[in-house]
Amino acid sequence: MLLLVAVGVWFVEPTTSEEETQAWHLAGRIYGYWLLSGLVLFPVLGMTRTLVVDLTAMIVAPVVLFALVMLSAAR
């Protein structure tokens, strides 16, 4: 979803490089706040498994998807 915001599929499509940069920064801030809130909220509520799943979904999954896209582009 954040990638769709960053490239302009949702909300306003960036037409200049400055607007595109702002969209990427907005997506990055949303991602960071989402990750930080999970890191703070889940341990406070005693949700250890949910914390592990959240970290996996937020950190490992994007890295794996990026690697798969790069490997498929290299063929």
mmCIF file with all atom_site columns, N, CA and C in Angstrom:
data_model
loop_
_atom_site.group_PDB
_atom_site.id
_atom_site.type_symbol
_atom_site.label_atom_id
_atom_site.label_alt_id
_atom_site.label_comp_id
_atom_site.label_asym_id
_atom_site.label_entity_id
_atom_site.label_seq_id
_atom_site.pdbx_PDB_ins_code
_atom_site.Cartn_x
_atom_site.Cartn_y
_atom_site.Cartn_z
_atom_site.occupancy
_atom_site.B_iso_or_equiv
_atom_site.pdbx_formal_charge
_atom_site.auth_seq_id
_atom_site.auth_comp_id
_atom_site.auth_asym_id
_atom_site.auth_atom_id
_atom_site.pdbx_PDB_model_num
ATOM 1   N N  . MET A 1 1  ? 0.814  -1.175  0.000   1.00 0.00 ? 1  MET A N  1
ATOM 2   C CA . MET A 1 1  ? 0.000  0.000   0.000   1.00 0.00 ? 1  MET A CA 1
ATOM 3   C C  . MET A 1 1  ? 0.867  1.252   0.000   1.00 0.00 ? 1  MET A C  1
ATOM 4   N N  . LEU A 1 2  ? 1.944  1.222   0.766   1.00 0.00 ? 2  LEU A N  1
ATOM 5   C CA . LEU A 1 2  ? 2.800  2.409   0.822   1.00 0.00 ? 2  LEU A CA 1
ATOM 6   C C  . LEU A 1 2  ? 3.476  2.671   -0.514  1.00 0.00 ? 2  LEU A C  1
ATOM 7   N N  . LEU A 1 3  ? 3.812  1.618   -1.238  1.00 0.00 ? 3  LEU A N  1
ATOM 8   C CA . LEU A 1 3  ? 4.390  1.794   -2.562  1.00 0.00 ? 3  LEU A CA 1
ATOM 9   C C  . LEU A 1 3  ? 3.379  2.454   -3.495  1.00 0.00 ? 3  LEU A C  1
ATOM 10  N N  . LEU A 1 4  ? 2.125  2.074   -3.384  1.00 0.00 ? 4  LEU A N  1
ATOM 11  C CA . LEU A 1 4  ? 1.092  2.695   -4.210  1.00 0.00 ? 4  LEU A CA 1
ATOM 12  C C  . LEU A 1 4  ? 0.922  4.170   -3.890  1.00 0.00 ? 4  LEU A C  1
ATOM 13  N N  . VAL A 1 5  ? 1.060  4.534   -2.630  1.00 0.00 ? 5  VAL A N  1
ATOM 14  C CA . VAL A 1 5  ? 1.024  5.952   -2.252  1.00 0.00 ? 5  VAL A CA 1
ATOM 15  C C  . VAL A 1 5  ? 2.237  6.668   -2.827  1.00 0.00 ? 5  VAL A C  1
ATOM 16  N N  . ALA A 1 6  ? 3.395  6.035   -2.745  1.00 0.00 ? 6  ALA A N  1
ATOM 17  C CA . ALA A 1 6  ? 4.634  6.685   -3.175  1.00 0.00 ? 6  ALA A CA 1
ATOM 18  C C  . ALA A 1 6  ? 4.676  6.926   -4.680  1.00 0.00 ? 6  ALA A C  1
ATOM 19  N N  . VAL A 1 7  ? 4.103  6.032   -5.463  1.00 0.00 ? 7  VAL A N  1
ATOM 20  C CA . VAL A 1 7  ? 4.161  6.200   -6.912  1.00 0.00 ? 7  VAL A CA 1
ATOM 21  C C  . VAL A 1 7  ? 2.930  6.896   -7.472  1.00 0.00 ? 7  VAL A C  1
ATOM 22  N N  . GLY A 1 8  ? 1.973  7.223   -6.627  1.00 0.00 ? 8  GLY A N  1
ATOM 23  C CA . GLY A 1 8  ? 0.853  8.024   -7.070  1.00 0.00 ? 8  GLY A CA 1
ATOM 24  C C  . GLY A 1 8  ? -0.366 7.264   -7.537  1.00 0.00 ? 8  GLY A C  1
ATOM 25  N N  . VAL A 1 9  ? -0.455 5.975   -7.268  1.00 0.00 ? 9  VAL A N  1
ATOM 26  C CA . VAL A 1 9  ? -1.648 5.231   -7.648  1.00 0.00 ? 9  VAL A CA 1
ATOM 27  C C  . VAL A 1 9  ? -2.810 5.660   -6.766  1.00 0.00 ? 9  VAL A C  1
ATOM 28  N N  . TRP A 1 10 ? -2.529 5.854   -5.490  1.00 0.00 ? 10 TRP A N  1
ATOM 29  C CA . TRP A 1 10 ? -3.539 6.388   -4.571  1.00 0.00 ? 10 TRP A CA 1
ATOM 30  C C  . TRP A 1 10 ? -3.243 7.843   -4.343  1.00 0.00 ? 10 TRP A C  1
ATOM 31  N N  . PHE A 1 11 ? -4.274 8.597   -4.061  1.00 0.00 ? 11 PHE A N  1
ATOM 32  C CA . PHE A 1 11 ? -4.198 10.032  -3.805  1.00 0.00 ? 11 PHE A CA 1
ATOM 33  C C  . PHE A 1 11 ? -3.773 10.754  -5.081  1.00 0.00 ? 11 PHE A C  1
ATOM 34  N N  . VAL A 1 12 ? -2.840 11.622  -5.023  1.00 0.00 ? 12 VAL A N  1
ATOM 35  C CA . VAL A 1 12 ? -2.484 12.449  -6.181  1.00 0.00 ? 12 VAL A CA 1
ATOM 36  C C  . VAL A 1 12 ? -1.227 11.897  -6.843  1.00 0.00 ? 12 VAL A C  1
ATOM 37  N N  . GLU A 1 13 ? -1.265 11.776  -8.166  1.00 0.00 ? 13 GLU A N  1
ATOM 38  C CA . GLU A 1 13 ? -0.095 11.296  -8.891  1.00 0.00 ? 13 GLU A CA 1
ATOM 39  C C  . GLU A 1 13 ? 0.952  12.404  -8.970  1.00 0.00 ? 13 GLU A C  1
ATOM 40  N N  . PRO A 1 14 ? 2.178  12.125  -8.545  1.00 0.00 ? 14 PRO A N  1
ATOM 41  C CA . PRO A 1 14 ? 3.223  13.150  -8.614  1.00 0.00 ? 14 PRO A CA 1
ATOM 42  C C  . PRO A 1 14 ? 3.605  13.434  -10.064 1.00 0.00 ? 14 PRO A C  1
ATOM 43  N N  . THR A 1 15 ? 3.654  14.719  -10.412 1.00 0.00 ? 15 THR A N  1
ATOM 44  C CA . THR A 1 15 ? 3.999  15.089  -11.785 1.00 0.00 ? 15 THR A CA 1
ATOM 45  C C  . THR A 1 15 ? 5.403  15.644  -11.896 1.00 0.00 ? 15 THR A C  1
ATOM 46  N N  . THR A 1 16 ? 5.953  16.128  -10.810 1.00 0.00 ? 16 THR A N  1
ATOM 47  C CA . THR A 1 16 ? 7.327  16.631  -10.838 1.00 0.00 ? 16 THR A CA 1
ATOM 48  C C  . THR A 1 16 ? 8.181  15.757  -9.936  1.00 0.00 ? 16 THR A C  1
ATOM 49  N N  . SER A 1 17 ? 9.484  15.888  -10.073 1.00 0.00 ? 17 SER A N  1
ATOM 50  C CA . SER A 1 17 ? 10.372 15.081  -9.231  1.00 0.00 ? 17 SER A CA 1
ATOM 51  C C  . SER A 1 17 ? 10.266 15.501  -7.768  1.00 0.00 ? 17 SER A C  1
ATOM 52  N N  . GLU A 1 18 ? 9.958  16.759  -7.509  1.00 0.00 ? 18 GLU A N  1
ATOM 53  C CA . GLU A 1 18 ? 9.792  17.210  -6.123  1.00 0.00 ? 18 GLU A CA 1
ATOM 54  C C  . GLU A 1 18 ? 8.560  16.559  -5.494  1.00 0.00 ? 18 GLU A C  1
ATOM 55  N N  . GLU A 1 19 ? 7.465  16.496  -6.241  1.00 0.00 ? 19 GLU A N  1
ATOM 56  C CA . GLU A 1 19 ? 6.259  15.842  -5.720  1.00 0.00 ? 19 GLU A CA 1
ATOM 57  C C  . GLU A 1 19 ? 6.497  14.348  -5.524  1.00 0.00 ? 19 GLU A C  1
ATOM 58  N N  . GLU A 1 20 ? 7.256  13.746  -6.425  1.00 0.00 ? 20 GLU A N  1
ATOM 59  C CA . GLU A 1 20 ? 7.577  12.324  -6.286  1.00 0.00 ? 20 GLU A CA 1
ATOM 60  C C  . GLU A 1 20 ? 8.424  12.084  -5.040  1.00 0.00 ? 20 GLU A C  1
ATOM 61  N N  . THR A 1 21 ? 9.383  12.956  -4.806  1.00 0.00 ? 21 THR A N  1
ATOM 62  C CA . THR A 1 21 ? 10.216 12.847  -3.610  1.00 0.00 ? 21 THR A CA 1
ATOM 63  C C  . THR A 1 21 ? 9.376  13.001  -2.354  1.00 0.00 ? 21 THR A C  1
ATOM 64  N N  . GLN A 1 22 ? 8.447  13.942  -2.355  1.00 0.00 ? 22 GLN A N  1
ATOM 65  C CA . GLN A 1 22 ? 7.566  14.131  -1.201  1.00 0.00 ? 22 GLN A CA 1
ATOM 66  C C  . GLN A 1 22 ? 6.700  12.900  -0.964  1.00 0.00 ? 22 GLN A C  1
ATOM 67  N N  . ALA A 1 23 ? 6.210  12.279  -2.046  1.00 0.00 ? 23 ALA A N  1
ATOM 68  C CA . ALA A 1 23 ? 5.387  11.078  -1.903  1.00 0.00 ? 23 ALA A CA 1
ATOM 69  C C  . ALA A 1 23 ? 6.197  9.931   -1.300  1.00 0.00 ? 23 ALA A C  1
ATOM 70  N N  . TRP A 1 24 ? 7.457  9.760   -1.744  1.00 0.00 ? 24 TRP A N  1
ATOM 71  C CA . TRP A 1 24 ? 8.312  8.711   -1.180  1.00 0.00 ? 24 TRP A CA 1
ATOM 72  C C  . TRP A 1 24 ? 8.607  8.987   0.291   1.00 0.00 ? 24 TRP A C  1
ATOM 73  N N  . HIS A 1 25 ? 8.820  10.250  0.635   1.00 0.00 ? 25 HIS A N  1
ATOM 74  C CA . HIS A 1 25 ? 9.088  10.595  2.036   1.00 0.00 ? 25 HIS A CA 1
ATOM 75  C C  . HIS A 1 25 ? 7.858  10.339  2.899   1.00 0.00 ? 25 HIS A C  1
ATOM 76  N N  . LEU A 1 26 ? 6.675  10.661  2.378   1.00 0.00 ? 26 LEU A N  1
ATOM 77  C CA . LEU A 1 26 ? 5.446  10.386  3.117   1.00 0.00 ? 26 LEU A CA 1
ATOM 78  C C  . LEU A 1 26 ? 5.291  8.889   3.353   1.00 0.00 ? 26 LEU A C  1
ATOM 79  N N  . ALA A 1 27 ? 5.523  8.085   2.325   1.00 0.00 ? 27 ALA A N  1
ATOM 80  C CA . ALA A 1 27 ? 5.418  6.634   2.477   1.00 0.00 ? 27 ALA A CA 1
ATOM 81  C C  . ALA A 1 27 ? 6.446  6.119   3.482   1.00 0.00 ? 27 ALA A C  1
ATOM 82  N N  . GLY A 1 28 ? 7.644  6.679   3.464   1.00 0.00 ? 28 GLY A N  1
ATOM 83  C CA . GLY A 1 28 ? 8.677  6.282   4.427   1.00 0.00 ? 28 GLY A CA 1
ATOM 84  C C  . GLY A 1 28 ? 8.312  6.632   5.856   1.00 0.00 ? 28 GLY A C  1
ATOM 85  N N  . ARG A 1 29 ? 7.739  7.820   6.045   1.00 0.00 ? 29 ARG A N  1
ATOM 86  C CA . ARG A 1 29 ? 7.308  8.214   7.398   1.00 0.00 ? 29 ARG A CA 1
ATOM 87  C C  . ARG A 1 29 ? 6.201  7.305   7.898   1.00 0.00 ? 29 ARG A C  1
ATOM 88  N N  . ILE A 1 30 ? 5.227  7.005   7.041   1.00 0.00 ? 30 ILE A N  1
ATOM 89  C CA . ILE A 1 30 ? 4.133  6.115   7.443   1.00 0.00 ? 30 ILE A CA 1
ATOM 90  C C  . ILE A 1 30 ? 4.684  4.752   7.826   1.00 0.00 ? 30 ILE A C  1
ATOM 91  N N  . TYR A 1 31 ? 5.603  4.221   7.025   1.00 0.00 ? 31 TYR A N  1
ATOM 92  C CA . TYR A 1 31 ? 6.214  2.921   7.311   1.00 0.00 ? 31 TYR A CA 1
ATOM 93  C C  . TYR A 1 31 ? 6.953  2.965   8.647   1.00 0.00 ? 31 TYR A C  1
ATOM 94  N N  . GLY A 1 32 ? 7.722  4.009   8.873   1.00 0.00 ? 32 GLY A N  1
ATOM 95  C CA . GLY A 1 32 ? 8.477  4.131   10.119  1.00 0.00 ? 32 GLY A CA 1
ATOM 96  C C  . GLY A 1 32 ? 7.583  4.225   11.343  1.00 0.00 ? 32 GLY A C  1
ATOM 97  N N  . TYR A 1 33 ? 6.528  5.038   11.249  1.00 0.00 ? 33 TYR A N  1
ATOM 98  C CA . TYR A 1 33 ? 5.602  5.159   12.379  1.00 0.00 ? 33 TYR A CA 1
ATOM 99  C C  . TYR A 1 33 ? 4.880  3.843   12.635  1.00 0.00 ? 33 TYR A C  1
ATOM 100 N N  . TRP A 1 34 ? 4.521  3.137   11.572  1.00 0.00 ? 34 TRP A N  1
ATOM 101 C CA . TRP A 1 34 ? 3.839  1.857   11.697  1.00 0.00 ? 34 TRP A CA 1
ATOM 102 C C  . TRP A 1 34 ? 4.753  0.846   12.386  1.00 0.00 ? 34 TRP A C  1
ATOM 103 N N  . LEU A 1 35 ? 6.001  0.786   11.964  1.00 0.00 ? 35 LEU A N  1
ATOM 104 C CA . LEU A 1 35 ? 6.967  -0.128  12.565  1.00 0.00 ? 35 LEU A CA 1
ATOM 105 C C  . LEU A 1 35 ? 7.225  0.231   14.025  1.00 0.00 ? 35 LEU A C  1
ATOM 106 N N  . LEU A 1 36 ? 7.446  1.491   14.314  1.00 0.00 ? 36 LEU A N  1
ATOM 107 C CA . LEU A 1 36 ? 7.714  1.948   15.679  1.00 0.00 ? 36 LEU A CA 1
ATOM 108 C C  . LEU A 1 36 ? 6.534  1.685   16.602  1.00 0.00 ? 36 LEU A C  1
ATOM 109 N N  . SER A 1 37 ? 5.331  1.945   16.120  1.00 0.00 ? 37 SER A N  1
ATOM 110 C CA . SER A 1 37 ? 4.165  1.706   16.977  1.00 0.00 ? 37 SER A CA 1
ATOM 111 C C  . SER A 1 37 ? 4.015  0.226   17.300  1.00 0.00 ? 37 SER A C  1
ATOM 112 N N  . GLY A 1 38 ? 4.326  -0.651  16.332  1.00 0.00 ? 38 GLY A N  1
ATOM 113 C CA . GLY A 1 38 ? 4.273  -2.088  16.618  1.00 0.00 ? 38 GLY A CA 1
ATOM 114 C C  . GLY A 1 38 ? 5.328  -2.511  17.614  1.00 0.00 ? 38 GLY A C  1
ATOM 115 N N  . LEU A 1 39 ? 6.537  -1.917  17.484  1.00 0.00 ? 39 LEU A N  1
ATOM 116 C CA . LEU A 1 39 ? 7.620  -2.255  18.411  1.00 0.00 ? 39 LEU A CA 1
ATOM 117 C C  . LEU A 1 39 ? 7.320  -1.797  19.837  1.00 0.00 ? 39 LEU A C  1
ATOM 118 N N  . VAL A 1 40 ? 6.535  -0.750  19.976  1.00 0.00 ? 40 VAL A N  1
ATOM 119 C CA . VAL A 1 40 ? 6.214  -0.231  21.310  1.00 0.00 ? 40 VAL A CA 1
ATOM 120 C C  . VAL A 1 40 ? 4.944  -0.869  21.862  1.00 0.00 ? 40 VAL A C  1
ATOM 121 N N  . LEU A 1 41 ? 3.924  -0.963  21.028  1.00 0.00 ? 41 LEU A N  1
ATOM 122 C CA . LEU A 1 41 ? 2.610  -1.385  21.505  1.00 0.00 ? 41 LEU A CA 1
ATOM 123 C C  . LEU A 1 41 ? 2.539  -2.876  21.850  1.00 0.00 ? 41 LEU A C  1
ATOM 124 N N  . PHE A 1 42 ? 3.061  -3.736  20.989  1.00 0.00 ? 42 PHE A N  1
ATOM 125 C CA . PHE A 1 42 ? 2.907  -5.165  21.211  1.00 0.00 ? 42 PHE A CA 1
ATOM 126 C C  . PHE A 1 42 ? 3.610  -5.660  22.480  1.00 0.00 ? 42 PHE A C  1
ATOM 127 N N  . PRO A 1 43 ? 4.847  -5.230  22.781  1.00 0.00 ? 43 PRO A N  1
ATOM 128 C CA . PRO A 1 43 ? 5.442  -5.689  24.055  1.00 0.00 ? 43 PRO A CA 1
ATOM 129 C C  . PRO A 1 43 ? 4.685  -5.170  25.284  1.00 0.00 ? 43 PRO A C  1
ATOM 130 N N  . VAL A 1 44 ? 4.172  -3.941  25.185  1.00 0.00 ? 44 VAL A N  1
ATOM 131 C CA . VAL A 1 44 ? 3.424  -3.381  26.315  1.00 0.00 ? 44 VAL A CA 1
ATOM 132 C C  . VAL A 1 44 ? 2.172  -4.211  26.586  1.00 0.00 ? 44 VAL A C  1
ATOM 133 N N  . LEU A 1 45 ? 1.536  -4.681  25.524  1.00 0.00 ? 45 LEU A N  1
ATOM 134 C CA . LEU A 1 45 ? 0.318  -5.476  25.677  1.00 0.00 ? 45 LEU A CA 1
ATOM 135 C C  . LEU A 1 45 ? 0.610  -6.959  25.895  1.00 0.00 ? 45 LEU A C  1
ATOM 136 N N  . GLY A 1 46 ? 1.891  -7.349  25.910  1.00 0.00 ? 46 GLY A N  1
ATOM 137 C CA . GLY A 1 46 ? 2.266  -8.733  26.142  1.00 0.00 ? 46 GLY A CA 1
ATOM 138 C C  . GLY A 1 46 ? 1.999  -9.639  24.948  1.00 0.00 ? 46 GLY A C  1
ATOM 139 N N  . MET A 1 47 ? 2.042  -9.092  23.771  1.00 0.00 ? 47 MET A N  1
ATOM 140 C CA . MET A 1 47 ? 1.741  -9.845  22.548  1.00 0.00 ? 47 MET A CA 1
ATOM 141 C C  . MET A 1 47 ? 3.047  -10.190 21.830  1.00 0.00 ? 47 MET A C  1
ATOM 142 N N  . THR A 1 48 ? 3.789  -11.139 22.386  1.00 0.00 ? 48 THR A N  1
ATOM 143 C CA . THR A 1 48 ? 5.113  -11.477 21.876  1.00 0.00 ? 48 THR A CA 1
ATOM 144 C C  . THR A 1 48 ? 5.059  -12.093 20.488  1.00 0.00 ? 48 THR A C  1
ATOM 145 N N  . ARG A 1 49 ? 4.157  -13.051 20.272  1.00 0.00 ? 49 ARG A N  1
ATOM 146 C CA . ARG A 1 49 ? 4.064  -13.663 18.942  1.00 0.00 ? 49 ARG A CA 1
ATOM 147 C C  . ARG A 1 49 ? 3.652  -12.648 17.891  1.00 0.00 ? 49 ARG A C  1
ATOM 148 N N  . THR A 1 50 ? 2.757  -11.752 18.246  1.00 0.00 ? 50 THR A N  1
ATOM 149 C CA . THR A 1 50 ? 2.327  -10.712 17.320  1.00 0.00 ? 50 THR A CA 1
ATOM 150 C C  . THR A 1 50 ? 3.484  -9.790  16.985  1.00 0.00 ? 50 THR A C  1
ATOM 151 N N  . LEU A 1 51 ? 4.345  -9.517  17.943  1.00 0.00 ? 51 LEU A N  1
ATOM 152 C CA . LEU A 1 51 ? 5.527  -8.695  17.696  1.00 0.00 ? 51 LEU A CA 1
ATOM 153 C C  . LEU A 1 51 ? 6.456  -9.369  16.695  1.00 0.00 ? 51 LEU A C  1
ATOM 154 N N  . VAL A 1 52 ? 6.665  -10.656 16.847  1.00 0.00 ? 52 VAL A N  1
ATOM 155 C CA . VAL A 1 52 ? 7.537  -11.386 15.928  1.00 0.00 ? 52 VAL A CA 1
ATOM 156 C C  . VAL A 1 52 ? 6.937  -11.401 14.525  1.00 0.00 ? 52 VAL A C  1
ATOM 157 N N  . VAL A 1 53 ? 5.647  -11.627 14.423  1.00 0.00 ? 53 VAL A N  1
ATOM 158 C CA . VAL A 1 53 ? 4.981  -11.631 13.119  1.00 0.00 ? 53 VAL A CA 1
ATOM 159 C C  . VAL A 1 53 ? 5.033  -10.244 12.488  1.00 0.00 ? 53 VAL A C  1
ATOM 160 N N  . ASP A 1 54 ? 4.833  -9.207  13.292  1.00 0.00 ? 54 ASP A N  1
ATOM 161 C CA . ASP A 1 54 ? 4.892  -7.835  12.787  1.00 0.00 ? 54 ASP A CA 1
ATOM 162 C C  . ASP A 1 54 ? 6.289  -7.510  12.257  1.00 0.00 ? 54 ASP A C  1
ATOM 163 N N  . LEU A 1 55 ? 7.309  -7.880  12.999  1.00 0.00 ? 55 LEU A N  1
ATOM 164 C CA . LEU A 1 55 ? 8.676  -7.635  12.541  1.00 0.00 ? 55 LEU A CA 1
ATOM 165 C C  . LEU A 1 55 ? 8.979  -8.404  11.261  1.00 0.00 ? 55 LEU A C  1
ATOM 166 N N  . THR A 1 56 ? 8.503  -9.637  11.186  1.00 0.00 ? 56 THR A N  1
ATOM 167 C CA . THR A 1 56 ? 8.709  -10.437 9.982   1.00 0.00 ? 56 THR A CA 1
ATOM 168 C C  . THR A 1 56 ? 8.009  -9.792  8.786   1.00 0.00 ? 56 THR A C  1
ATOM 169 N N  . ALA A 1 57 ? 6.783  -9.377  8.998   1.00 0.00 ? 57 ALA A N  1
ATOM 170 C CA . ALA A 1 57 ? 6.024  -8.772  7.904   1.00 0.00 ? 57 ALA A CA 1
ATOM 171 C C  . ALA A 1 57 ? 6.601  -7.425  7.481   1.00 0.00 ? 57 ALA A C  1
ATOM 172 N N  . MET A 1 58 ? 7.128  -6.665  8.425   1.00 0.00 ? 58 MET A N  1
ATOM 173 C CA . MET A 1 58 ? 7.582  -5.309  8.119   1.00 0.00 ? 58 MET A CA 1
ATOM 174 C C  . MET A 1 58 ? 9.029  -5.268  7.637   1.00 0.00 ? 58 MET A C  1
ATOM 175 N N  . ILE A 1 59 ? 9.845  -6.241  7.994   1.00 0.00 ? 59 ILE A N  1
ATOM 176 C CA . ILE A 1 59 ? 11.267 -6.174  7.641   1.00 0.00 ? 59 ILE A CA 1
ATOM 177 C C  . ILE A 1 59 ? 11.660 -7.278  6.660   1.00 0.00 ? 59 ILE A C  1
ATOM 178 N N  . VAL A 1 60 ? 11.341 -8.517  6.983   1.00 0.00 ? 60 VAL A N  1
ATOM 179 C CA . VAL A 1 60 ? 11.801 -9.634  6.174   1.00 0.00 ? 60 VAL A CA 1
ATOM 180 C C  . VAL A 1 60 ? 11.040 -9.712  4.844   1.00 0.00 ? 60 VAL A C  1
ATOM 181 N N  . ALA A 1 61 ? 9.729  -9.556  4.880   1.00 0.00 ? 61 ALA A N  1
ATOM 182 C CA . ALA A 1 61 ? 8.931  -9.695  3.665   1.00 0.00 ? 61 ALA A CA 1
ATOM 183 C C  . ALA A 1 61 ? 9.321  -8.699  2.573   1.00 0.00 ? 61 ALA A C  1
ATOM 184 N N  . PRO A 1 62 ? 9.494  -7.400  2.866   1.00 0.00 ? 62 PRO A N  1
ATOM 185 C CA . PRO A 1 62 ? 9.918  -6.483  1.795   1.00 0.00 ? 62 PRO A CA 1
ATOM 186 C C  . PRO A 1 62 ? 11.292 -6.825  1.220   1.00 0.00 ? 62 PRO A C  1
ATOM 187 N N  . VAL A 1 63 ? 12.196 -7.291  2.045   1.00 0.00 ? 63 VAL A N  1
ATOM 188 C CA . VAL A 1 63 ? 13.527 -7.662  1.560   1.00 0.00 ? 63 VAL A CA 1
ATOM 189 C C  . VAL A 1 63 ? 13.428 -8.856  0.616   1.00 0.00 ? 63 VAL A C  1
ATOM 190 N N  . VAL A 1 64 ? 12.641 -9.845  0.979   1.00 0.00 ? 64 VAL A N  1
ATOM 191 C CA . VAL A 1 64 ? 12.474 -11.026 0.138   1.00 0.00 ? 64 VAL A CA 1
ATOM 192 C C  . VAL A 1 64 ? 11.795 -10.654 -1.177  1.00 0.00 ? 64 VAL A C  1
ATOM 193 N N  . LEU A 1 65 ? 10.759 -9.827  -1.112  1.00 0.00 ? 65 LEU A N  1
ATOM 194 C CA . LEU A 1 65 ? 10.080 -9.412  -2.335  1.00 0.00 ? 65 LEU A CA 1
ATOM 195 C C  . LEU A 1 65 ? 11.012 -8.625  -3.250  1.00 0.00 ? 65 LEU A C  1
ATOM 196 N N  . PHE A 1 66 ? 11.811 -7.758  -2.672  1.00 0.00 ? 66 PHE A N  1
ATOM 197 C CA . PHE A 1 66 ? 12.774 -6.990  -3.465  1.00 0.00 ? 66 PHE A CA 1
ATOM 198 C C  . PHE A 1 66 ? 13.775 -7.924  -4.140  1.00 0.00 ? 66 PHE A C  1
ATOM 199 N N  . ALA A 1 67 ? 14.262 -8.901  -3.393  1.00 0.00 ? 67 ALA A N  1
ATOM 200 C CA . ALA A 1 67 ? 15.214 -9.852  -3.958  1.00 0.00 ? 67 ALA A CA 1
ATOM 201 C C  . ALA A 1 67 ? 14.581 -10.664 -5.093  1.00 0.00 ? 67 ALA A C  1
ATOM 202 N N  . LEU A 1 68 ? 13.336 -11.067 -4.926  1.00 0.00 ? 68 LEU A N  1
ATOM 203 C CA . LEU A 1 68 ? 12.664 -11.809 -5.982  1.00 0.00 ? 68 LEU A CA 1
ATOM 204 C C  . LEU A 1 68 ? 12.488 -10.968 -7.247  1.00 0.00 ? 68 LEU A C  1
ATOM 205 N N  . VAL A 1 69 ? 12.137 -9.707  -7.074  1.00 0.00 ? 69 VAL A N  1
ATOM 206 C CA . VAL A 1 69 ? 11.990 -8.822  -8.236  1.00 0.00 ? 69 VAL A CA 1
ATOM 207 C C  . VAL A 1 69 ? 13.330 -8.620  -8.931  1.00 0.00 ? 69 VAL A C  1
ATOM 208 N N  . MET A 1 70 ? 14.385 -8.430  -8.162  1.00 0.00 ? 70 MET A N  1
ATOM 209 C CA . MET A 1 70 ? 15.707 -8.234  -8.763  1.00 0.00 ? 70 MET A CA 1
ATOM 210 C C  . MET A 1 70 ? 16.184 -9.493  -9.473  1.00 0.00 ? 70 MET A C  1
ATOM 211 N N  . LEU A 1 71 ? 15.917 -10.667 -8.893  1.00 0.00 ? 71 LEU A N  1
ATOM 212 C CA . LEU A 1 71 ? 16.318 -11.916 -9.529  1.00 0.00 ? 71 LEU A CA 1
ATOM 213 C C  . LEU A 1 71 ? 15.537 -12.155 -10.817 1.00 0.00 ? 71 LEU A C  1
ATOM 214 N N  . SER A 1 72 ? 14.250 -11.827 -10.814 1.00 0.00 ? 72 SER A N  1
ATOM 215 C CA . SER A 1 72 ? 13.467 -12.032 -12.027 1.00 0.00 ? 72 SER A CA 1
ATOM 216 C C  . SER A 1 72 ? 13.852 -11.027 -13.106 1.00 0.00 ? 72 SER A C  1
ATOM 217 N N  . ALA A 1 73 ? 14.289 -9.838  -12.721 1.00 0.00 ? 73 ALA A N  1
ATOM 218 C CA . ALA A 1 73 ? 14.727 -8.829  -13.707 1.00 0.00 ? 73 ALA A CA 1
ATOM 219 C C  . ALA A 1 73 ? 16.081 -9.186  -14.294 1.00 0.00 ? 73 ALA A C  1
ATOM 220 N N  . ALA A 1 74 ? 16.890 -9.928  -13.562 1.00 0.00 ? 74 ALA A N  1
ATOM 221 C CA . ALA A 1 74 ? 18.229 -10.284 -14.034 1.00 0.00 ? 74 ALA A CA 1
ATOM 222 C C  . ALA A 1 74 ? 18.203 -11.390 -15.089 1.00 0.00 ? 74 ALA A C  1
ATOM 223 N N  . ARG A 1 75 ? 17.107 -12.083 -15.206 1.00 0.00 ? 75 ARG A N  1
ATOM 224 C CA . ARG A 1 75 ? 17.013 -13.187 -16.182 1.00 0.00 ? 75 ARG A CA 1
ATOM 225 C C  . ARG A 1 75 ? 16.901 -12.682 -17.559 1.00 0.00 ? 75 ARG A C  1
#
